[in-house]
C-alpha cells in the first residue's frame, strides 16, 4: 500500500495501480476515450490528464498510464487540468462532431465553443472512418488482446496513420465478431445536432434538470437523445440510408441505437 | 511463386524472434527492392505474429515499400536551403527525365524518384542523391546527364556529361 493525497484527501492505494484506477475507486470522475477495463492502457486520448506535484514543479500526466508513488499529490480537477481537457475536447469535437460520446463529454466538461475547422469540412457529412477516427486504438487493442485475433492494426504514420486491415483485405484471423465496433467510442452512437454554425451540440444543457447530471453514469443515454430527436437535421436522411443498407443485406453496427 | 523461393534462405538466417522483424524486412527490401505481400505473410508465419503487426511496421518506415521500386533510388532534396535554390525545379525535371512522373517509379523500373527533407549538406544546395552518390549545385540542365549516367540503355551525352561531372561527392 502507498499513501497519496488525491484532491486534498489522504488516500491509500495499492502498489502498482494506475492513478486512473485509484481515482475511479475513490469516485473522482476522470473522463477517458481510450481506456477500457481489461485492455492495456494506451495513453492516446490524453483526456485523463491529472496534475501531480505542487507549485511550479507540478505537471500534467496521463492518469491511465501513471503508477502511484508514495507521497504523491494528485489533483484531478484543477484549473490547469480543466483547461487542458477543454482544449482536447474541442479538438475532438472538430475531429468527430458526429460522436455522441464526445459531444456528451464536451457538454459535461464545459466546452461552449469550437474554434477549429471540422476535419472533413462538413459536420453533417456521413461518418468517414478515416477522417473521423480519433485513433484511440481501442478497436486494435480489443481485437488483439481480448479476441486474440490481431486482424486490424494501424498503418502509415503521422497524418496518414489510420486503422487498416493488412493489404486492404479481411484477414484470416478476423472472425467478424464485431468487437471493434463495440469498442469504438465514435461510431457507436451518433449525435445528430451538430450543425455548420456550431459543431457543438450542448443539447443536454437545455433540459432541466440538466440531462447528463441526472443520468450520471449513463450520461444522456436517452435513446434517442431528445436533442437529436428534435433538432437533428440529418436524422431523416440517416433513417433512409439505414433502411437502404438493411435492404442491401449489409450489416449495421449492433450498438448504433438509431440504426437498429 | 518462384520469387518466393528467394525469401526462404533470407528467412533461414534469422531466429524466430519478434525482435528480428525489422532486420528481416530490410533484407527482403534489399533483395526485391520492395516488400512482396506473400513475403510479408511468410515473415508473419515465421515469427508467429499477426500479419497486421508486420504490415504496421512495413507501412510505418519510409525505407520500406509495398510497391515495386526502381533499380536506382533518386532522392531530390527539398529542404529549406535546396528549396530556396530551386530544388523543386530539379525535382520536376528529374521526374520527367526518368519518366517516373508523380507516381514515383518509372515504368521501366529503372528509377524511383522521391523528394526528401534534408540530405544534410545544405552548403551544396540544391542537392540530389542517386543510390549512394551525391550530386551538388544542381540546375535543371544537369539533371539529364546524371540520369543518363545511371540508365543502362542511354549513352550520357557529351555536353551533359561535362555539366554533370564537376561536383560529385561520395557519401
Short mmCIF file of C-alpha atoms in Angstrom, two decimals:
data_model
loop_
_atom_site.label_atom_id
_atom_site.label_comp_id
_atom_site.label_asym_id
_atom_site.label_seq_id
_atom_site.Cartn_x
_atom_site.Cartn_y
_atom_site.Cartn_z
CA UNK A 1 0.00 0.00 0.00
CA UNK A 2 1.18 3.51 -0.74
CA UNK A 3 -0.21 6.71 0.69
CA UNK A 4 -1.06 9.54 -1.63
CA UNK A 5 -3.01 12.76 -1.48
CA UNK A 6 -5.77 13.00 -4.00
CA UNK A 7 -7.60 16.31 -4.27
CA UNK A 8 -6.50 17.10 -0.71
CA UNK A 9 -7.79 13.80 0.63
CA UNK A 10 -5.29 11.38 2.14
CA UNK A 11 -5.96 8.03 0.50
CA UNK A 12 -4.34 4.64 0.29
CA UNK A 13 -3.67 2.88 -2.93
CA UNK A 14 -2.35 -0.47 -3.95
CA UNK A 15 1.22 -0.57 -5.23
CA UNK A 16 1.43 -0.63 -8.99
CA UNK A 17 -2.06 0.60 -9.64
CA UNK A 18 -2.55 3.50 -12.00
CA UNK A 19 -3.76 6.92 -10.96
CA UNK A 20 -6.90 6.36 -13.00
CA UNK A 21 -7.77 3.20 -11.10
CA UNK A 22 -7.25 4.92 -7.76
CA UNK A 23 -9.29 7.94 -8.77
CA UNK A 24 -12.14 5.76 -10.01
CA UNK A 25 -12.00 3.72 -6.82
CA UNK A 26 -12.46 6.86 -4.73
CA UNK A 27 -15.09 8.12 -7.12
CA UNK A 28 -13.27 11.07 -8.59
CA UNK A 29 -14.55 11.27 -12.12
CA UNK A 30 -11.93 11.28 -14.84
CA UNK A 31 -13.06 11.24 -18.46
CA UNK A 32 -11.40 8.88 -20.91
CA UNK A 33 -11.89 7.88 -24.50
CA UNK A 34 -9.15 5.32 -24.97
CA UNK A 35 -9.38 3.38 -21.71
CA UNK A 36 -11.30 0.16 -21.31
CA UNK A 37 -11.02 -2.18 -18.36
CA UNK A 38 -9.35 -5.39 -19.43
CA UNK A 39 -7.21 -3.76 -22.09
CA UNK A 40 -3.71 -2.39 -21.73
CA UNK A 41 -3.62 1.30 -21.01
CA UNK A 42 -2.62 3.19 -24.08
CA UNK A 43 -2.49 6.89 -23.22
CA UNK A 44 -3.67 8.02 -26.63
CA UNK A 45 -6.59 10.31 -25.85
CA UNK A 46 -4.89 12.29 -23.06
CA UNK A 47 -8.31 13.15 -21.63
CA UNK A 48 -7.43 11.52 -18.33
CA UNK A 49 -4.86 14.22 -17.61
CA UNK A 50 -4.28 14.95 -13.93
CA UNK A 51 -1.89 17.31 -12.22
CA UNK A 52 0.78 15.85 -9.98
CA UNK A 53 3.24 17.64 -7.72
CA UNK A 54 2.95 21.10 -6.31
CA UNK A 55 3.72 24.69 -7.20
CA UNK A 56 5.93 25.44 -10.16
CA UNK A 57 7.05 21.81 -10.37
CA UNK A 58 3.59 20.45 -10.93
CA UNK A 59 2.98 18.71 -14.23
CA UNK A 60 0.22 17.10 -16.21
CA UNK A 61 0.37 13.36 -16.71
CA UNK A 62 -1.99 10.84 -18.23
CA UNK A 63 -3.63 9.09 -15.29
CA UNK A 64 -4.23 5.83 -17.13
CA UNK A 65 -0.54 5.09 -17.53
CA UNK A 66 0.96 6.68 -14.43
CA UNK A 67 1.63 4.43 -11.46
CA UNK A 68 1.08 5.67 -7.93
CA UNK A 69 4.11 6.58 -5.85
CA UNK A 70 4.42 7.10 -2.12
CA UNK A 71 3.59 10.63 -1.01
CA UNK A 72 2.31 11.74 -4.39
CA UNK A 73 0.00 14.75 -4.54
CA UNK A 74 -2.62 14.48 -7.24
CA UNK A 75 -5.29 16.90 -8.37
CA UNK A 76 -7.80 15.50 -10.77
CA UNK A 77 -9.77 18.65 -11.42
CA UNK A 78 -7.53 21.70 -11.02
CA UNK A 79 -7.94 24.74 -13.25
CA UNK A 80 -4.98 23.66 -15.32
CA UNK A 81 -6.44 20.20 -15.83
CA UNK A 82 -9.81 21.64 -16.75
CA UNK A 83 -8.30 23.99 -19.30
CA UNK A 84 -6.28 21.23 -20.90
CA UNK A 85 -9.29 18.94 -21.01
CA UNK A 86 -11.48 21.57 -22.61
CA UNK A 87 -8.92 22.19 -25.30
CA UNK A 88 -8.63 18.48 -26.00
CA UNK A 89 -12.37 18.06 -26.17
CA UNK A 90 -12.62 20.99 -28.54
CA UNK A 91 -10.17 19.28 -30.85
CA UNK A 92 -12.05 16.01 -30.56
CA UNK A 93 -15.35 17.70 -31.41
CA UNK A 94 -13.73 19.12 -34.53
CA UNK A 95 -12.38 15.68 -35.43
CA UNK A 96 -15.61 13.84 -34.96
CA UNK A 97 -18.69 16.04 -34.40
CA UNK A 98 -20.95 13.04 -35.00
CA UNK A 99 -19.79 11.17 -31.93
CA UNK A 100 -22.35 11.34 -29.18
CA UNK A 101 -19.83 10.30 -26.59
CA UNK A 102 -17.57 13.19 -27.45
CA UNK A 103 -20.48 15.63 -27.57
CA UNK A 104 -21.65 14.42 -24.16
CA UNK A 105 -18.19 14.87 -22.68
CA UNK A 106 -17.94 18.32 -24.26
CA UNK A 107 -21.21 19.33 -22.62
CA UNK A 108 -20.19 17.89 -19.31
CA UNK A 109 -16.76 19.48 -19.19
CA UNK A 110 -17.86 22.92 -20.22
CA UNK A 111 -16.86 23.23 -23.86
CA UNK A 112 -19.07 26.02 -25.15
CA UNK A 113 -17.31 26.85 -28.39
CA UNK A 114 -15.38 25.04 -31.04
CA UNK A 115 -12.78 27.22 -32.70
CA UNK A 116 -11.48 24.61 -35.11
CA UNK A 117 -12.50 23.64 -38.59
CA UNK A 118 -14.05 20.20 -38.73
CA UNK A 119 -11.75 17.61 -40.28
CA UNK A 120 -13.94 16.73 -43.23
CA UNK A 121 -15.25 20.27 -43.63
CA UNK A 122 -18.88 19.22 -43.27
CA UNK A 123 -20.37 18.44 -39.88
CA UNK A 124 -23.36 16.76 -41.47
CA UNK A 125 -21.25 14.67 -43.80
CA UNK A 126 -21.55 10.92 -43.48
CA UNK A 127 -19.27 9.33 -40.95
CA UNK A 128 -15.93 8.69 -42.54
CA UNK A 129 -13.90 6.03 -40.77
CA UNK A 130 -10.63 7.56 -41.89
CA UNK A 131 -11.29 11.25 -41.27
CA UNK A 132 -13.39 10.92 -38.10
CA UNK A 133 -11.24 8.33 -36.36
CA UNK A 134 -9.74 9.67 -33.14
CA UNK A 135 -7.06 6.95 -33.15
CA UNK A 136 -7.78 5.78 -29.64
CA UNK A 137 -6.64 2.31 -30.65
CA UNK A 138 -9.49 0.60 -28.79
CA UNK A 139 -10.55 -1.49 -31.77
CA UNK A 140 -6.98 -2.56 -32.43
CA UNK A 141 -6.39 -3.49 -28.81
CA UNK A 142 -9.66 -5.31 -28.24
CA UNK A 143 -9.03 -7.33 -31.37
CA UNK A 144 -5.52 -8.29 -30.32
CA UNK A 145 -5.91 -8.62 -26.56
CA UNK A 146 -9.44 -9.87 -25.96
CA UNK A 147 -10.28 -11.60 -29.23
CA UNK A 148 -6.73 -12.88 -29.69
CA UNK A 149 -7.07 -12.17 -33.37
CA UNK A 150 -4.99 -9.16 -34.34
CA UNK A 151 -6.96 -8.76 -37.53
CA UNK A 152 -6.68 -4.98 -37.70
CA UNK A 153 -3.88 -2.59 -36.92
CA UNK A 154 -2.57 0.86 -37.54
CA UNK A 155 -0.96 1.58 -40.83
CA UNK A 156 1.14 4.50 -42.03
CA UNK A 157 2.26 7.25 -39.73
CA UNK A 158 1.82 10.89 -38.91
CA UNK A 159 -1.05 12.46 -40.75
CA UNK A 160 -1.78 9.34 -42.77
CA UNK A 161 -1.90 6.97 -39.81
CA UNK A 162 -5.15 5.05 -39.82
CA UNK A 163 -6.70 1.78 -38.74
CA UNK A 164 -6.50 -0.72 -41.55
CA UNK A 165 -6.72 -4.36 -42.43
CA UNK A 166 -3.46 -5.76 -43.81
CA UNK A 167 -3.30 -5.27 -47.58
CA UNK A 168 -6.86 -3.96 -47.55
CA UNK A 169 -8.26 -7.48 -47.30
CA UNK A 170 -10.13 -9.08 -44.45
CA UNK A 171 -7.54 -11.01 -42.56
CA UNK A 172 -7.81 -14.76 -41.97
CA UNK A 173 -7.79 -14.07 -38.25
CA UNK A 174 -10.95 -11.94 -38.43
CA UNK A 175 -13.95 -13.80 -37.10
CA UNK A 176 -16.28 -10.88 -37.76
CA UNK A 177 -17.13 -10.78 -34.08
CA UNK A 178 -17.85 -7.05 -34.10
CA UNK A 179 -15.76 -6.32 -31.02
CA UNK A 180 -14.06 -3.46 -32.82
CA UNK A 181 -17.42 -1.79 -33.45
CA UNK A 182 -18.42 -2.40 -29.87
CA UNK A 183 -15.27 -0.76 -28.55
CA UNK A 184 -15.26 2.25 -30.85
CA UNK A 185 -16.18 5.44 -28.98
CA UNK A 186 -17.02 7.43 -32.08
CA UNK A 187 -19.03 5.14 -34.32
CA UNK A 188 -21.44 3.68 -31.79
CA UNK A 189 -23.93 6.50 -31.21
CA UNK A 190 -24.37 9.42 -33.47
CA UNK A 191 -25.09 12.93 -32.43
CA UNK A 192 -27.47 14.50 -34.89
CA UNK A 193 -27.45 18.02 -33.61
CA UNK A 194 -24.10 19.44 -34.63
CA UNK A 195 -24.56 21.93 -37.41
CA UNK A 196 -22.46 24.02 -39.71
CA UNK A 197 -22.85 27.07 -37.46
CA UNK A 198 -21.82 25.25 -34.34
CA UNK A 199 -20.15 21.89 -34.23
CA UNK A 200 -21.18 21.56 -30.62
CA UNK A 201 -24.44 20.00 -29.58
CA UNK A 202 -24.63 21.04 -25.91
CA UNK A 203 -28.26 19.97 -26.12
CA UNK A 204 -28.29 18.29 -22.73
CA UNK A 205 -27.76 21.69 -21.13
CA UNK A 206 -31.14 22.92 -22.30
CA UNK A 207 -33.02 20.43 -20.20
CA UNK A 208 -33.97 20.95 -16.63
CA UNK A 209 -32.58 19.26 -14.64
CA UNK A 210 -29.50 19.16 -16.83
CA UNK A 211 -29.56 15.91 -18.70
CA UNK A 212 -26.10 14.49 -18.12
CA UNK A 213 -26.25 15.11 -14.40
CA UNK A 214 -29.47 13.28 -13.73
CA UNK A 215 -28.37 10.27 -15.73
CA UNK A 216 -24.81 10.43 -14.34
CA UNK A 217 -23.25 7.16 -15.46
CA UNK A 218 -25.40 6.57 -18.43
CA UNK A 219 -24.98 10.21 -19.40
CA UNK A 220 -27.92 11.08 -21.57
CA UNK A 221 -28.46 7.67 -22.95
CA UNK A 222 -31.98 8.63 -23.71
CA UNK A 223 -32.33 6.71 -26.88
CA UNK A 224 -32.62 8.59 -28.99
CA UNK A 225 -31.34 11.71 -27.26
CA UNK A 226 -34.06 14.36 -27.16
CA UNK A 227 -31.81 16.89 -28.80
CA UNK A 228 -31.06 14.62 -31.69
CA UNK A 229 -34.73 13.84 -31.99
CA UNK A 230 -35.86 17.45 -32.01
CA UNK A 231 -33.14 19.32 -33.79
CA UNK A 232 -31.40 16.68 -35.84
CA UNK A 233 -31.34 17.99 -39.37
CA UNK A 234 -29.79 14.79 -40.64
CA UNK A 235 -31.95 12.39 -38.77
CA UNK A 236 -34.35 11.84 -41.61
CA UNK A 237 -31.59 11.16 -44.11
CA UNK A 238 -29.82 8.74 -41.81
CA UNK A 239 -33.03 6.79 -41.39
CA UNK A 240 -33.43 6.36 -45.12
CA UNK A 241 -29.84 5.37 -45.54
CA UNK A 242 -30.05 2.69 -42.89
CA UNK A 243 -33.13 1.15 -44.43
CA UNK A 244 -31.30 1.06 -47.71
CA UNK A 245 -28.40 -0.69 -46.05
CA UNK A 246 -30.74 -3.20 -44.47
CA UNK A 247 -32.34 -3.89 -47.80
CA UNK A 248 -28.95 -4.47 -49.32
CA UNK A 249 -28.34 -7.04 -46.61
CA UNK A 250 -25.43 -5.15 -45.13
CA UNK A 251 -24.51 -5.33 -41.51
CA UNK A 252 -25.12 -2.29 -39.37
CA UNK A 253 -23.36 -1.61 -36.10
CA UNK A 254 -25.39 -3.51 -33.48
CA UNK A 255 -24.78 -0.87 -30.85
CA UNK A 256 -25.91 2.04 -33.02
CA UNK A 257 -29.13 2.98 -31.38
CA UNK A 258 -30.96 4.70 -34.20
CA UNK A 259 -29.66 2.34 -36.78
CA UNK A 260 -31.41 -0.71 -35.43
CA UNK B 1 5.53 -18.30 -56.69
CA UNK B 2 9.09 -18.73 -57.94
CA UNK B 3 10.38 -15.49 -56.47
CA UNK B 4 9.29 -16.62 -53.03
CA UNK B 5 11.99 -19.28 -53.16
CA UNK B 6 14.47 -16.46 -52.70
CA UNK B 7 12.81 -15.48 -49.45
CA UNK B 8 13.44 -18.83 -47.79
CA UNK B 9 17.23 -18.52 -47.40
CA UNK B 10 16.74 -14.94 -46.20
CA UNK B 11 14.37 -16.07 -43.50
CA UNK B 12 16.56 -19.01 -42.54
CA UNK B 13 19.30 -16.64 -41.36
CA UNK B 14 17.18 -15.35 -38.52
CA UNK B 15 15.83 -16.80 -35.30
CA UNK B 16 12.08 -16.87 -34.79
CA UNK B 17 12.02 -13.81 -32.62
CA UNK B 18 9.85 -10.78 -32.93
CA UNK B 19 12.89 -8.56 -32.47
CA UNK B 20 14.15 -9.76 -35.85
CA UNK B 21 11.19 -8.30 -37.71
CA UNK B 22 12.86 -5.15 -38.97
CA UNK B 23 16.18 -6.79 -39.95
CA UNK B 24 14.22 -9.40 -41.94
CA UNK B 25 12.17 -6.75 -43.68
CA UNK B 26 15.37 -4.86 -44.51
CA UNK B 27 16.84 -7.98 -46.09
CA UNK B 28 13.73 -8.53 -48.17
CA UNK B 29 13.62 -4.90 -49.19
CA UNK B 30 17.26 -5.10 -50.27
CA UNK B 31 16.71 -8.30 -52.24
CA UNK B 32 13.48 -7.39 -54.03
CA UNK B 33 13.67 -3.60 -53.72
CA UNK B 34 10.16 -3.82 -52.31
CA UNK B 35 8.18 -5.98 -49.88
CA UNK B 36 6.00 -8.51 -51.73
CA UNK B 37 2.77 -9.33 -49.95
CA UNK B 38 3.46 -13.05 -49.90
CA UNK B 39 6.85 -12.44 -48.32
CA UNK B 40 5.25 -10.43 -45.51
CA UNK B 41 2.81 -13.25 -44.87
CA UNK B 42 5.68 -15.68 -44.62
CA UNK B 43 7.52 -13.41 -42.22
CA UNK B 44 4.42 -13.25 -40.02
CA UNK B 45 4.11 -17.05 -40.03
CA UNK B 46 7.77 -17.49 -39.20
CA UNK B 47 7.78 -15.02 -36.31
CA UNK B 48 4.35 -16.11 -35.02
CA UNK B 49 2.94 -12.60 -35.09
CA UNK B 50 -0.27 -11.42 -36.78
CA UNK B 51 0.11 -10.17 -40.35
CA UNK B 52 -1.21 -6.85 -39.04
CA UNK B 53 1.91 -6.30 -36.97
CA UNK B 54 4.17 -6.89 -39.95
CA UNK B 55 2.01 -4.66 -42.12
CA UNK B 56 2.07 -1.94 -39.49
CA UNK B 57 5.86 -1.87 -39.41
CA UNK B 58 6.14 -2.14 -43.19
CA UNK B 59 3.88 0.88 -43.72
CA UNK B 60 5.45 2.92 -40.94
CA UNK B 61 9.02 3.25 -42.18
CA UNK B 62 9.83 5.10 -45.34
CA UNK B 63 12.66 2.75 -46.23
CA UNK B 64 10.11 0.01 -46.84
CA UNK B 65 7.86 -0.01 -49.85
CA UNK B 66 4.92 -2.25 -50.65
CA UNK B 67 5.06 -1.33 -54.31
CA UNK B 68 7.88 -2.37 -56.65
CA UNK B 69 10.62 0.22 -56.75
CA UNK B 70 13.17 1.14 -59.38
CA UNK B 71 16.72 -0.18 -59.53
CA UNK B 72 18.06 3.24 -58.62
CA UNK B 73 16.70 5.41 -55.86
CA UNK B 74 16.84 9.09 -56.72
CA UNK B 75 16.37 11.37 -53.75
CA UNK B 76 15.91 15.04 -54.51
CA UNK B 77 16.33 17.31 -51.54
CA UNK B 78 13.56 19.77 -50.79
CA UNK B 79 14.95 21.01 -47.50
CA UNK B 80 14.99 24.72 -46.77
CA UNK B 81 18.32 25.53 -48.46
CA UNK B 82 17.56 23.40 -51.51
CA UNK B 83 14.05 24.77 -51.70
CA UNK B 84 15.36 28.34 -51.75
CA UNK B 85 17.78 27.48 -54.53
CA UNK B 86 15.20 25.78 -56.72
CA UNK B 87 15.12 22.19 -55.54
CA UNK B 88 11.53 21.81 -56.66
CA UNK B 89 12.52 22.63 -60.25
CA UNK B 90 15.23 19.99 -60.09
CA UNK B 91 12.69 17.51 -58.77
CA UNK B 92 10.27 18.32 -61.56
CA UNK B 93 12.94 17.89 -64.21
CA UNK B 94 14.13 14.64 -62.62
CA UNK B 95 10.62 13.27 -62.72
CA UNK B 96 10.27 13.98 -66.43
CA UNK B 97 13.80 12.82 -67.33
CA UNK B 98 13.44 9.48 -65.57
CA UNK B 99 9.87 9.01 -66.70
CA UNK B 100 8.87 8.49 -63.10
CA UNK B 101 6.32 11.28 -63.12
CA UNK B 102 4.33 11.89 -59.99
CA UNK B 103 3.82 8.20 -59.26
CA UNK B 104 7.41 7.92 -58.07
CA UNK B 105 8.65 4.96 -60.12
CA UNK B 106 9.41 4.88 -63.83
CA UNK B 107 7.51 2.29 -65.87
CA UNK B 108 10.73 0.51 -66.86
CA UNK B 109 11.51 0.08 -63.14
CA UNK B 110 14.87 1.81 -63.53
CA UNK B 111 14.28 4.78 -61.23
CA UNK B 112 12.30 5.69 -58.17
CA UNK B 113 12.23 9.42 -57.56
CA UNK B 114 11.31 10.71 -54.16
CA UNK B 115 11.58 14.09 -52.50
CA UNK B 116 13.40 14.10 -49.18
CA UNK B 117 13.52 16.70 -46.47
CA UNK B 118 17.22 17.21 -45.98
CA UNK B 119 20.32 15.29 -47.02
CA UNK B 120 22.47 17.18 -44.54
CA UNK B 121 24.71 19.12 -46.90
CA UNK B 122 22.88 22.42 -47.28
CA UNK B 123 26.04 24.25 -48.41
CA UNK B 124 25.90 22.25 -51.65
CA UNK B 125 22.26 23.09 -52.41
CA UNK B 126 20.40 22.11 -54.44
CA UNK B 127 21.36 18.50 -53.91
CA UNK B 128 20.26 15.16 -55.26
CA UNK B 129 21.33 11.66 -54.37
CA UNK B 130 21.28 8.66 -56.67
CA UNK B 131 21.78 5.48 -54.67
CA UNK B 132 24.94 6.41 -52.75
CA UNK B 133 26.28 9.19 -54.99
CA UNK B 134 25.51 12.77 -54.12
CA UNK B 135 25.35 15.48 -56.76
CA UNK B 136 25.72 19.09 -55.74
CA UNK B 137 24.96 22.57 -57.08
CA UNK B 138 22.38 21.23 -59.49
CA UNK B 139 20.28 23.03 -62.00
CA UNK B 140 17.73 21.70 -64.44
CA UNK B 141 20.28 21.35 -67.24
CA UNK B 142 22.48 19.00 -65.25
CA UNK B 143 19.72 16.55 -64.47
CA UNK B 144 19.64 14.76 -67.81
CA UNK B 145 23.34 13.90 -67.72
CA UNK B 146 23.06 12.44 -64.27
CA UNK B 147 20.02 10.37 -65.13
CA UNK B 148 21.60 9.06 -68.33
CA UNK B 149 24.68 8.00 -66.42
CA UNK B 150 22.59 5.50 -64.46
CA UNK B 151 20.32 4.41 -67.28
CA UNK B 152 21.58 1.20 -68.87
CA UNK B 153 20.27 1.95 -72.36
CA UNK B 154 21.12 5.63 -72.63
CA UNK B 155 24.55 6.99 -73.51
CA UNK B 156 25.34 10.09 -71.49
CA UNK B 157 25.53 12.98 -73.98
CA UNK B 158 28.92 14.69 -74.01
CA UNK B 159 27.60 18.11 -73.18
CA UNK B 160 25.56 16.80 -70.31
CA UNK B 161 28.45 14.76 -69.05
CA UNK B 162 30.56 17.85 -68.60
CA UNK B 163 27.70 19.67 -66.98
CA UNK B 164 27.09 16.87 -64.55
CA UNK B 165 30.63 15.94 -63.71
CA UNK B 166 32.14 18.75 -61.65
CA UNK B 167 30.92 18.17 -58.19
CA UNK B 168 30.22 14.65 -57.32
CA UNK B 169 30.58 13.91 -53.67
CA UNK B 170 30.99 10.41 -52.37
CA UNK B 171 28.93 9.94 -49.28
#
